[in-house]
Amino acid sequence: MDDKQKQFAEKILAQAYIAKAKTGLPASILAAQCILETGWGRYVPVCRKTGKYSYNLFGIKGKGTNGSVEVITHEYIAGEKVKVIAEFRAYNNYSESFIDYGNLILGAKRYKNAVINKDDPEKYIREIWKAGYATDPKYPEKILRIARSCKFI
């Protein structure tokens, strides 16, 4: 981990603990998700047409508190990695991204098993994935590897 990665991890982990205090969701996993979803902060979604910065740390699609951004991304469809154009939620700051993530997870029935397992980071991320949060078949392992390498868990 280089200095920029370490700084990003520390900043995100602090935000993740604030989110944990409000939601009860595991800060270790939230921080690791941000790192994976943004490539250590280098790839926060930016609109391909306008250059608008999204502050979206979790790769959540749709419309956020500041609208959305159109981005070329990758999805796994029928086991194949393909390029797609998708709308990602946009926020006014990183804090809004954490709040929205918590609202999404706590408010959607499909994440019920994840919420039940929020005190066990490994079970939590596996349940998030099973519920369809990410299409990458290796998503839970990638998140756990990051969390361990950063000593979040």
mmCIF file of N, CA and C in Angstrom, residues 2-117:
data_model
loop_
_atom_site.group_PDB
_atom_site.id
_atom_site.type_symbol
_atom_site.label_atom_id
_atom_site.label_comp_id
_atom_site.label_asym_id
_atom_site.label_seq_id
_atom_site.Cartn_x
_atom_site.Cartn_y
_atom_site.Cartn_z
ATOM 1 N N ASP A 2 0.704 2.117 -1.003
ATOM 2 C CA ASP A 2 1.506 3.335 -1.060
ATOM 3 C C ASP A 2 0.885 4.420 -0.169
ATOM 4 N N ASP A 3 1.540 5.579 -0.100
ATOM 5 C CA ASP A 3 1.077 6.646 0.794
ATOM 6 C C ASP A 3 -0.314 7.166 0.428
ATOM 7 N N LYS A 4 -0.589 7.318 -0.868
ATOM 8 C CA LYS A 4 -1.909 7.805 -1.288
ATOM 9 C C LYS A 4 -3.000 6.812 -0.906
ATOM 10 N N GLN A 5 -2.705 5.535 -1.098
ATOM 11 C CA GLN A 5 -3.674 4.503 -0.729
ATOM 12 C C GLN A 5 -3.913 4.506 0.781
ATOM 13 N N LYS A 6 -2.835 4.653 1.538
ATOM 14 C CA LYS A 6 -2.957 4.683 2.995
ATOM 15 C C LYS A 6 -3.801 5.878 3.438
ATOM 16 N N GLN A 7 -3.562 7.044 2.842
ATOM 17 C CA GLN A 7 -4.345 8.240 3.184
ATOM 18 C C GLN A 7 -5.819 8.041 2.851
ATOM 19 N N PHE A 8 -6.089 7.463 1.676
ATOM 20 C CA PHE A 8 -7.478 7.222 1.288
ATOM 21 C C PHE A 8 -8.128 6.244 2.261
ATOM 22 N N ALA A 9 -7.421 5.168 2.586
ATOM 23 C CA ALA A 9 -7.964 4.158 3.502
ATOM 24 C C ALA A 9 -8.287 4.771 4.864
ATOM 25 N N GLU A 10 -7.401 5.615 5.381
ATOM 26 C CA GLU A 10 -7.634 6.245 6.680
ATOM 27 C C GLU A 10 -8.845 7.178 6.632
ATOM 28 N N LYS A 11 -8.942 7.972 5.554
ATOM 29 C CA LYS A 11 -10.064 8.906 5.410
ATOM 30 C C LYS A 11 -11.386 8.142 5.318
ATOM 31 N N ILE A 12 -11.392 7.094 4.515
ATOM 32 C CA ILE A 12 -12.612 6.317 4.311
ATOM 33 C C ILE A 12 -12.989 5.547 5.576
ATOM 34 N N LEU A 13 -12.004 4.997 6.262
ATOM 35 C CA LEU A 13 -12.300 4.243 7.485
ATOM 36 C C LEU A 13 -12.939 5.157 8.533
ATOM 37 N N ALA A 14 -12.457 6.391 8.643
ATOM 38 C CA ALA A 14 -13.058 7.346 9.585
ATOM 39 C C ALA A 14 -14.528 7.586 9.234
ATOM 40 N N GLN A 15 -14.817 7.775 7.945
ATOM 41 C CA GLN A 15 -16.206 7.958 7.500
ATOM 42 C C GLN A 15 -17.033 6.695 7.767
ATOM 43 N N ALA A 16 -16.409 5.542 7.565
ATOM 44 C CA ALA A 16 -17.114 4.271 7.767
ATOM 45 C C ALA A 16 -17.518 4.090 9.231
ATOM 46 N N TYR A 17 -16.669 4.535 10.158
ATOM 47 C CA TYR A 17 -17.023 4.424 11.574
ATOM 48 C C TYR A 17 -18.150 5.383 11.952
ATOM 49 N N ILE A 18 -18.202 6.542 11.312
ATOM 50 C CA ILE A 18 -19.328 7.463 11.525
ATOM 51 C C ILE A 18 -20.610 6.792 11.033
ATOM 52 N N ALA A 19 -20.521 6.168 9.859
ATOM 53 C CA ALA A 19 -21.683 5.459 9.307
ATOM 54 C C ALA A 19 -22.092 4.297 10.207
ATOM 55 N N LYS A 20 -21.112 3.582 10.754
ATOM 56 C CA LYS A 20 -21.423 2.459 11.647
ATOM 57 C C LYS A 20 -22.186 2.941 12.877
ATOM 58 N N ALA A 21 -21.795 4.092 13.411
ATOM 59 C CA ALA A 21 -22.478 4.633 14.588
ATOM 60 C C ALA A 21 -23.950 4.920 14.288
ATOM 61 N N LYS A 22 -24.246 5.284 13.050
ATOM 62 C CA LYS A 22 -25.623 5.610 12.662
ATOM 63 C C LYS A 22 -26.421 4.392 12.212
ATOM 64 N N THR A 23 -25.736 3.405 11.625
ATOM 65 C CA THR A 23 -26.445 2.293 10.981
ATOM 66 C C THR A 23 -26.208 0.932 11.618
ATOM 67 N N GLY A 24 -25.079 0.784 12.314
ATOM 68 C CA GLY A 24 -24.709 -0.516 12.858
ATOM 69 C C GLY A 24 -24.019 -1.417 11.846
ATOM 70 N N LEU A 25 -23.889 -0.952 10.599
ATOM 71 C CA LEU A 25 -23.245 -1.765 9.563
ATOM 72 C C LEU A 25 -21.735 -1.786 9.786
ATOM 73 N N PRO A 26 -21.053 -2.878 9.399
ATOM 74 C CA PRO A 26 -19.632 -3.048 9.721
ATOM 75 C C PRO A 26 -18.711 -2.067 8.984
ATOM 76 N N ALA A 27 -18.060 -1.203 9.750
ATOM 77 C CA ALA A 27 -17.159 -0.198 9.181
ATOM 78 C C ALA A 27 -16.059 -0.842 8.349
ATOM 79 N N SER A 28 -15.559 -1.979 8.789
ATOM 80 C CA SER A 28 -14.472 -2.653 8.070
ATOM 81 C C SER A 28 -14.881 -2.996 6.644
ATOM 82 N N ILE A 29 -16.092 -3.472 6.476
ATOM 83 C CA ILE A 29 -16.576 -3.868 5.152
ATOM 84 C C ILE A 29 -16.946 -2.644 4.331
ATOM 85 N N LEU A 30 -17.572 -1.652 4.946
ATOM 86 C CA LEU A 30 -17.912 -0.433 4.214
ATOM 87 C C LEU A 30 -16.654 0.209 3.636
ATOM 88 N N ALA A 31 -15.607 0.303 4.448
ATOM 89 C CA ALA A 31 -14.353 0.895 3.978
ATOM 90 C C ALA A 31 -13.748 0.063 2.850
ATOM 91 N N ALA A 32 -13.750 -1.253 3.007
ATOM 92 C CA ALA A 32 -13.197 -2.122 1.959
ATOM 93 C C ALA A 32 -14.010 -2.022 0.674
ATOM 94 N N GLN A 33 -15.327 -1.900 0.794
ATOM 95 C CA GLN A 33 -16.160 -1.732 -0.397
ATOM 96 C C GLN A 33 -15.789 -0.444 -1.131
ATOM 97 N N CYS A 34 -15.599 0.639 -0.389
ATOM 98 C CA CYS A 34 -15.204 1.910 -1.014
ATOM 99 C C CYS A 34 -13.887 1.762 -1.767
ATOM 100 N N ILE A 35 -12.946 1.081 -1.160
ATOM 101 C CA ILE A 35 -11.636 0.893 -1.788
ATOM 102 C C ILE A 35 -11.773 0.095 -3.076
ATOM 103 N N LEU A 36 -12.511 -1.007 -3.023
ATOM 104 C CA LEU A 36 -12.682 -1.822 -4.228
ATOM 105 C C LEU A 36 -13.469 -1.067 -5.294
ATOM 106 N N GLU A 37 -14.595 -0.492 -4.905
ATOM 107 C CA GLU A 37 -15.478 0.158 -5.881
ATOM 108 C C GLU A 37 -14.819 1.354 -6.569
ATOM 109 N N THR A 38 -13.889 2.023 -5.881
ATOM 110 C CA THR A 38 -13.270 3.228 -6.451
ATOM 111 C C THR A 38 -11.800 3.057 -6.807
ATOM 112 N N GLY A 39 -11.251 1.847 -6.643
ATOM 113 C CA GLY A 39 -9.825 1.667 -6.930
ATOM 114 C C GLY A 39 -8.967 2.603 -6.096
ATOM 115 N N TRP A 40 -9.185 2.559 -4.785
ATOM 116 C CA TRP A 40 -8.456 3.403 -3.833
ATOM 117 C C TRP A 40 -8.719 4.891 -4.084
ATOM 118 N N GLY A 41 -9.925 5.213 -4.503
ATOM 119 C CA GLY A 41 -10.308 6.603 -4.708
ATOM 120 C C GLY A 41 -9.980 7.171 -6.073
ATOM 121 N N ARG A 42 -9.339 6.380 -6.922
ATOM 122 C CA ARG A 42 -8.943 6.878 -8.251
ATOM 123 C C ARG A 42 -10.080 6.867 -9.252
ATOM 124 N N TYR A 43 -11.098 6.049 -9.016
ATOM 125 C CA TYR A 43 -12.149 5.870 -10.022
ATOM 126 C C TYR A 43 -13.554 6.101 -9.472
ATOM 127 N N VAL A 44 -13.723 7.165 -8.731
ATOM 128 C CA VAL A 44 -15.066 7.565 -8.313
ATOM 129 C C VAL A 44 -15.796 7.950 -9.596
ATOM 130 N N PRO A 45 -17.024 7.466 -9.813
ATOM 131 C CA PRO A 45 -17.705 7.740 -11.084
ATOM 132 C C PRO A 45 -17.787 9.233 -11.428
ATOM 133 N N VAL A 46 -17.407 9.523 -12.670
ATOM 134 C CA VAL A 46 -17.463 10.876 -13.226
ATOM 135 C C VAL A 46 -18.252 10.785 -14.524
ATOM 136 N N CYS A 47 -19.167 11.715 -14.737
ATOM 137 C CA CYS A 47 -20.010 11.678 -15.931
ATOM 138 C C CYS A 47 -19.158 11.769 -17.190
ATOM 139 N N ARG A 48 -19.369 10.838 -18.095
ATOM 140 C CA ARG A 48 -18.593 10.800 -19.333
ATOM 141 C C ARG A 48 -18.937 11.959 -20.253
ATOM 142 N N LYS A 49 -20.086 12.597 -20.056
ATOM 143 C CA LYS A 49 -20.507 13.708 -20.917
ATOM 144 C C LYS A 49 -20.161 15.078 -20.339
ATOM 145 N N THR A 50 -20.326 15.234 -19.019
ATOM 146 C CA THR A 50 -20.169 16.559 -18.403
ATOM 147 C C THR A 50 -18.954 16.690 -17.495
ATOM 148 N N GLY A 51 -18.379 15.566 -17.075
ATOM 149 C CA GLY A 51 -17.261 15.606 -16.140
ATOM 150 C C GLY A 51 -17.683 15.787 -14.687
ATOM 151 N N LYS A 52 -18.983 15.749 -14.421
ATOM 152 C CA LYS A 52 -19.502 15.910 -13.058
ATOM 153 C C LYS A 52 -18.984 14.788 -12.161
ATOM 154 N N TYR A 53 -18.429 15.162 -11.006
ATOM 155 C CA TYR A 53 -17.902 14.224 -10.019
ATOM 156 C C TYR A 53 -19.051 13.741 -9.140
ATOM 157 N N SER A 54 -19.143 12.439 -8.904
ATOM 158 C CA SER A 54 -20.322 11.876 -8.231
ATOM 159 C C SER A 54 -20.224 11.720 -6.714
ATOM 160 N N TYR A 55 -19.019 11.642 -6.162
ATOM 161 C CA TYR A 55 -18.825 11.326 -4.739
ATOM 162 C C TYR A 55 -19.422 9.964 -4.380
ATOM 163 N N ASN A 56 -19.653 9.106 -5.374
ATOM 164 C CA ASN A 56 -20.267 7.796 -5.171
ATOM 165 C C ASN A 56 -19.175 6.781 -4.846
ATOM 166 N N LEU A 57 -19.076 6.409 -3.589
ATOM 167 C CA LEU A 57 -18.028 5.498 -3.132
ATOM 168 C C LEU A 57 -18.406 4.027 -3.205
ATOM 169 N N PHE A 58 -19.677 3.733 -3.458
ATOM 170 C CA PHE A 58 -20.151 2.357 -3.383
ATOM 171 C C PHE A 58 -20.629 1.787 -4.708
ATOM 172 N N GLY A 59 -20.513 2.531 -5.784
ATOM 173 C CA GLY A 59 -20.961 2.026 -7.079
ATOM 174 C C GLY A 59 -22.463 1.824 -7.152
ATOM 175 N N ILE A 60 -23.219 2.653 -6.432
ATOM 176 C CA ILE A 60 -24.674 2.511 -6.410
ATOM 177 C C ILE A 60 -25.265 3.196 -7.639
ATOM 178 N N LYS A 61 -26.106 2.465 -8.327
ATOM 179 C CA LYS A 61 -26.727 2.979 -9.550
ATOM 180 C C LYS A 61 -28.031 3.707 -9.235
ATOM 181 N N GLY A 62 -28.447 4.549 -10.178
ATOM 182 C CA GLY A 62 -29.703 5.281 -10.037
ATOM 183 C C GLY A 62 -29.456 6.760 -9.824
ATOM 184 N N LYS A 63 -30.369 7.421 -9.117
ATOM 185 C CA LYS A 63 -30.264 8.851 -8.836
ATOM 186 C C LYS A 63 -30.027 9.059 -7.348
ATOM 187 N N GLY A 64 -29.077 9.948 -7.034
ATOM 188 C CA GLY A 64 -28.761 10.267 -5.647
ATOM 189 C C GLY A 64 -29.219 11.664 -5.290
ATOM 190 N N THR A 65 -28.687 12.200 -4.198
ATOM 191 C CA THR A 65 -29.082 13.521 -3.720
ATOM 192 C C THR A 65 -28.669 14.634 -4.671
ATOM 193 N N ASN A 66 -27.740 14.348 -5.580
ATOM 194 C CA ASN A 66 -27.280 15.326 -6.567
ATOM 195 C C ASN A 66 -27.458 14.768 -7.980
ATOM 196 N N GLY A 67 -28.521 14.014 -8.190
ATOM 197 C CA GLY A 67 -28.809 13.472 -9.514
ATOM 198 C C GLY A 67 -28.005 12.226 -9.816
ATOM 199 N N SER A 68 -27.482 12.165 -11.044
ATOM 200 C CA SER A 68 -26.725 10.979 -11.451
ATOM 201 C C SER A 68 -25.640 11.367 -12.447
ATOM 202 N N VAL A 69 -24.759 10.410 -12.714
ATOM 203 C CA VAL A 69 -23.722 10.564 -13.732
ATOM 204 C C VAL A 69 -23.755 9.336 -14.635
ATOM 205 N N GLU A 70 -23.511 9.551 -15.910
ATOM 206 C CA GLU A 70 -23.487 8.453 -16.885
ATOM 207 C C GLU A 70 -22.042 8.009 -17.075
ATOM 208 N N VAL A 71 -21.813 6.709 -16.874
ATOM 209 C CA VAL A 71 -20.458 6.170 -16.847
ATOM 210 C C VAL A 71 -20.383 4.875 -17.649
ATOM 211 N N ILE A 72 -19.249 4.656 -18.309
ATOM 212 C CA ILE A 72 -18.972 3.354 -18.917
ATOM 213 C C ILE A 72 -18.363 2.492 -17.816
ATOM 214 N N THR A 73 -18.949 1.331 -17.592
ATOM 215 C CA THR A 73 -18.492 0.452 -16.521
ATOM 216 C C THR A 73 -18.496 -0.991 -17.013
ATOM 217 N N HIS A 74 -18.138 -1.909 -16.135
ATOM 218 C CA HIS A 74 -18.151 -3.341 -16.452
ATOM 219 C C HIS A 74 -19.153 -4.052 -15.562
ATOM 220 N N GLU A 75 -19.842 -5.002 -16.135
ATOM 221 C CA GLU A 75 -20.755 -5.872 -15.399
ATOM 222 C C GLU A 75 -20.476 -7.305 -15.830
ATOM 223 N N TYR A 76 -20.847 -8.238 -14.979
ATOM 224 C CA TYR A 76 -20.779 -9.653 -15.338
ATOM 225 C C TYR A 76 -22.182 -10.074 -15.737
ATOM 226 N N ILE A 77 -22.336 -10.448 -16.989
ATOM 227 C CA ILE A 77 -23.620 -10.899 -17.515
ATOM 228 C C ILE A 77 -23.430 -12.310 -18.047
ATOM 229 N N ALA A 78 -24.179 -13.254 -17.499
ATOM 230 C CA ALA A 78 -24.058 -14.672 -17.857
ATOM 231 C C ALA A 78 -22.608 -15.142 -17.738
ATOM 232 N N GLY A 79 -21.920 -14.662 -16.680
ATOM 233 C CA GLY A 79 -20.550 -15.078 -16.420
ATOM 234 C C GLY A 79 -19.489 -14.377 -17.238
ATOM 235 N N GLU A 80 -19.888 -13.489 -18.135
ATOM 236 C CA GLU A 80 -18.943 -12.768 -18.988
ATOM 237 C C GLU A 80 -18.835 -11.314 -18.548
ATOM 238 N N LYS A 81 -17.610 -10.789 -18.509
ATOM 239 C CA LYS A 81 -17.393 -9.387 -18.178
ATOM 240 C C LYS A 81 -17.622 -8.555 -19.439
ATOM 241 N N VAL A 82 -18.583 -7.622 -19.364
ATOM 242 C CA VAL A 82 -18.921 -6.801 -20.530
ATOM 243 C C VAL A 82 -18.971 -5.328 -20.139
ATOM 244 N N LYS A 83 -18.698 -4.455 -21.129
ATOM 245 C CA LYS A 83 -18.809 -3.012 -20.933
ATOM 246 C C LYS A 83 -20.255 -2.594 -21.109
ATOM 247 N N VAL A 84 -20.713 -1.727 -20.206
ATOM 248 C CA VAL A 84 -22.066 -1.184 -20.296
ATOM 249 C C VAL A 84 -22.032 0.294 -19.918
ATOM 250 N N ILE A 85 -23.037 1.025 -20.367
ATOM 251 C CA ILE A 85 -23.214 2.406 -19.934
ATOM 252 C C ILE A 85 -24.272 2.385 -18.846
ATOM 253 N N ALA A 86 -23.969 2.989 -17.702
ATOM 254 C CA ALA A 86 -24.894 2.958 -16.571
ATOM 255 C C ALA A 86 -24.972 4.325 -15.899
ATOM 256 N N GLU A 87 -26.101 4.571 -15.251
ATOM 257 C CA GLU A 87 -26.311 5.786 -14.462
ATOM 258 C C GLU A 87 -25.966 5.472 -13.006
ATOM 259 N N PHE A 88 -25.043 6.234 -12.449
ATOM 260 C CA PHE A 88 -24.658 6.073 -11.054
ATOM 261 C C PHE A 88 -25.146 7.267 -10.246
ATOM 262 N N ARG A 89 -25.545 6.998 -9.019
ATOM 263 C CA ARG A 89 -26.018 8.063 -8.144
ATOM 264 C C ARG A 89 -24.907 9.084 -7.906
ATOM 265 N N ALA A 90 -25.301 10.346 -7.827
ATOM 266 C CA ALA A 90 -24.365 11.425 -7.513
ATOM 267 C C ALA A 90 -24.772 12.069 -6.190
ATOM 268 N N TYR A 91 -23.766 12.506 -5.455
ATOM 269 C CA TYR A 91 -23.969 13.123 -4.146
ATOM 270 C C TYR A 91 -23.206 14.443 -4.099
ATOM 271 N N ASN A 92 -23.439 15.202 -3.043
ATOM 272 C CA ASN A 92 -22.739 16.472 -2.852
ATOM 273 C C ASN A 92 -21.430 16.299 -2.094
ATOM 274 N N ASN A 93 -21.273 15.159 -1.404
ATOM 275 C CA ASN A 93 -20.053 14.881 -0.644
ATOM 276 C C ASN A 93 -20.019 13.391 -0.297
ATOM 277 N N TYR A 94 -18.898 12.945 0.253
ATOM 278 C CA TYR A 94 -18.746 11.527 0.595
ATOM 279 C C TYR A 94 -19.692 11.097 1.712
ATOM 280 N N SER A 95 -19.965 11.987 2.646
ATOM 281 C CA SER A 95 -20.862 11.651 3.744
ATOM 282 C C SER A 95 -22.237 11.228 3.229
ATOM 283 N N GLU A 96 -22.754 11.937 2.221
ATOM 284 C CA GLU A 96 -24.043 11.570 1.635
ATOM 285 C C GLU A 96 -23.996 10.180 1.008
ATOM 286 N N SER A 97 -22.842 9.817 0.453
ATOM 287 C CA SER A 97 -22.686 8.489 -0.143
ATOM 288 C C SER A 97 -22.823 7.408 0.928
ATOM 289 N N PHE A 98 -22.184 7.608 2.076
ATOM 290 C CA PHE A 98 -22.290 6.649 3.178
ATOM 291 C C PHE A 98 -23.720 6.568 3.709
ATOM 292 N N ILE A 99 -24.365 7.722 3.870
ATOM 293 C CA ILE A 99 -25.743 7.743 4.375
ATOM 294 C C ILE A 99 -26.667 6.981 3.422
ATOM 295 N N ASP A 100 -26.515 7.234 2.127
ATOM 296 C CA ASP A 100 -27.371 6.577 1.145
ATOM 297 C C ASP A 100 -27.134 5.071 1.113
ATOM 298 N N TYR A 101 -25.872 4.658 1.218
ATOM 299 C CA TYR A 101 -25.564 3.227 1.267
ATOM 300 C C TYR A 101 -26.291 2.586 2.452
ATOM 301 N N GLY A 102 -26.173 3.209 3.622
ATOM 302 C CA GLY A 102 -26.841 2.673 4.804
ATOM 303 C C GLY A 102 -28.346 2.589 4.622
ATOM 304 N N ASN A 103 -28.930 3.644 4.057
ATOM 305 C CA ASN A 103 -30.376 3.643 3.807
ATOM 306 C C ASN A 103 -30.771 2.535 2.842
ATOM 307 N N LEU A 104 -29.952 2.334 1.810
ATOM 308 C CA LEU A 104 -30.226 1.283 0.826
ATOM 309 C C LEU A 104 -30.217 -0.096 1.484
ATOM 310 N N ILE A 105 -29.168 -0.387 2.222
ATOM 311 C CA ILE A 105 -29.026 -1.711 2.831
ATOM 312 C C ILE A 105 -30.094 -1.943 3.902
ATOM 313 N N LEU A 106 -30.302 -0.956 4.750
ATOM 314 C CA LEU A 106 -31.269 -1.119 5.842
ATOM 315 C C LEU A 106 -32.714 -1.087 5.357
ATOM 316 N N GLY A 107 -32.948 -0.449 4.214
ATOM 317 C CA GLY A 107 -34.315 -0.282 3.746
ATOM 318 C C GLY A 107 -34.817 -1.291 2.734
ATOM 319 N N ALA A 108 -33.933 -2.085 2.172
ATOM 320 C CA ALA A 108 -34.343 -3.037 1.131
ATOM 321 C C ALA A 108 -34.496 -4.442 1.720
ATOM 322 N N LYS A 109 -35.634 -5.050 1.477
ATOM 323 C CA LYS A 109 -35.905 -6.396 2.002
ATOM 324 C C LYS A 109 -34.865 -7.410 1.543
ATOM 325 N N ARG A 110 -34.355 -7.237 0.333
ATOM 326 C CA ARG A 110 -33.419 -8.238 -0.186
ATOM 327 C C ARG A 110 -32.122 -8.314 0.627
ATOM 328 N N TYR A 111 -31.805 -7.257 1.395
ATOM 329 C CA TYR A 111 -30.590 -7.255 2.214
ATOM 330 C C TYR A 111 -30.850 -7.667 3.667
ATOM 331 N N LYS A 112 -32.031 -8.192 3.938
ATOM 332 C CA LYS A 112 -32.421 -8.572 5.299
ATOM 333 C C LYS A 112 -31.392 -9.497 5.951
ATOM 334 N N ASN A 113 -30.936 -10.527 5.230
ATOM 335 C CA ASN A 113 -29.969 -11.472 5.804
ATOM 336 C C ASN A 113 -28.627 -10.811 6.075
ATOM 337 N N ALA A 114 -28.259 -9.842 5.264
ATOM 338 C CA ALA A 114 -27.018 -9.108 5.512
ATOM 339 C C ALA A 114 -27.138 -8.303 6.801
ATOM 340 N N VAL A 115 -28.253 -7.607 6.955
ATOM 341 C CA VAL A 115 -28.468 -6.794 8.155
ATOM 342 C C VAL A 115 -28.488 -7.675 9.402
ATOM 343 N N ILE A 116 -29.112 -8.834 9.304
ATOM 344 C CA ILE A 116 -29.137 -9.777 10.431
ATOM 345 C C ILE A 116 -27.713 -10.167 10.826
ATOM 346 N N ASN A 117 -26.810 -10.243 9.846
ATOM 347 C CA ASN A 117 -25.426 -10.671 10.082
ATOM 348 C C ASN A 117 -24.439 -9.509 10.148
#
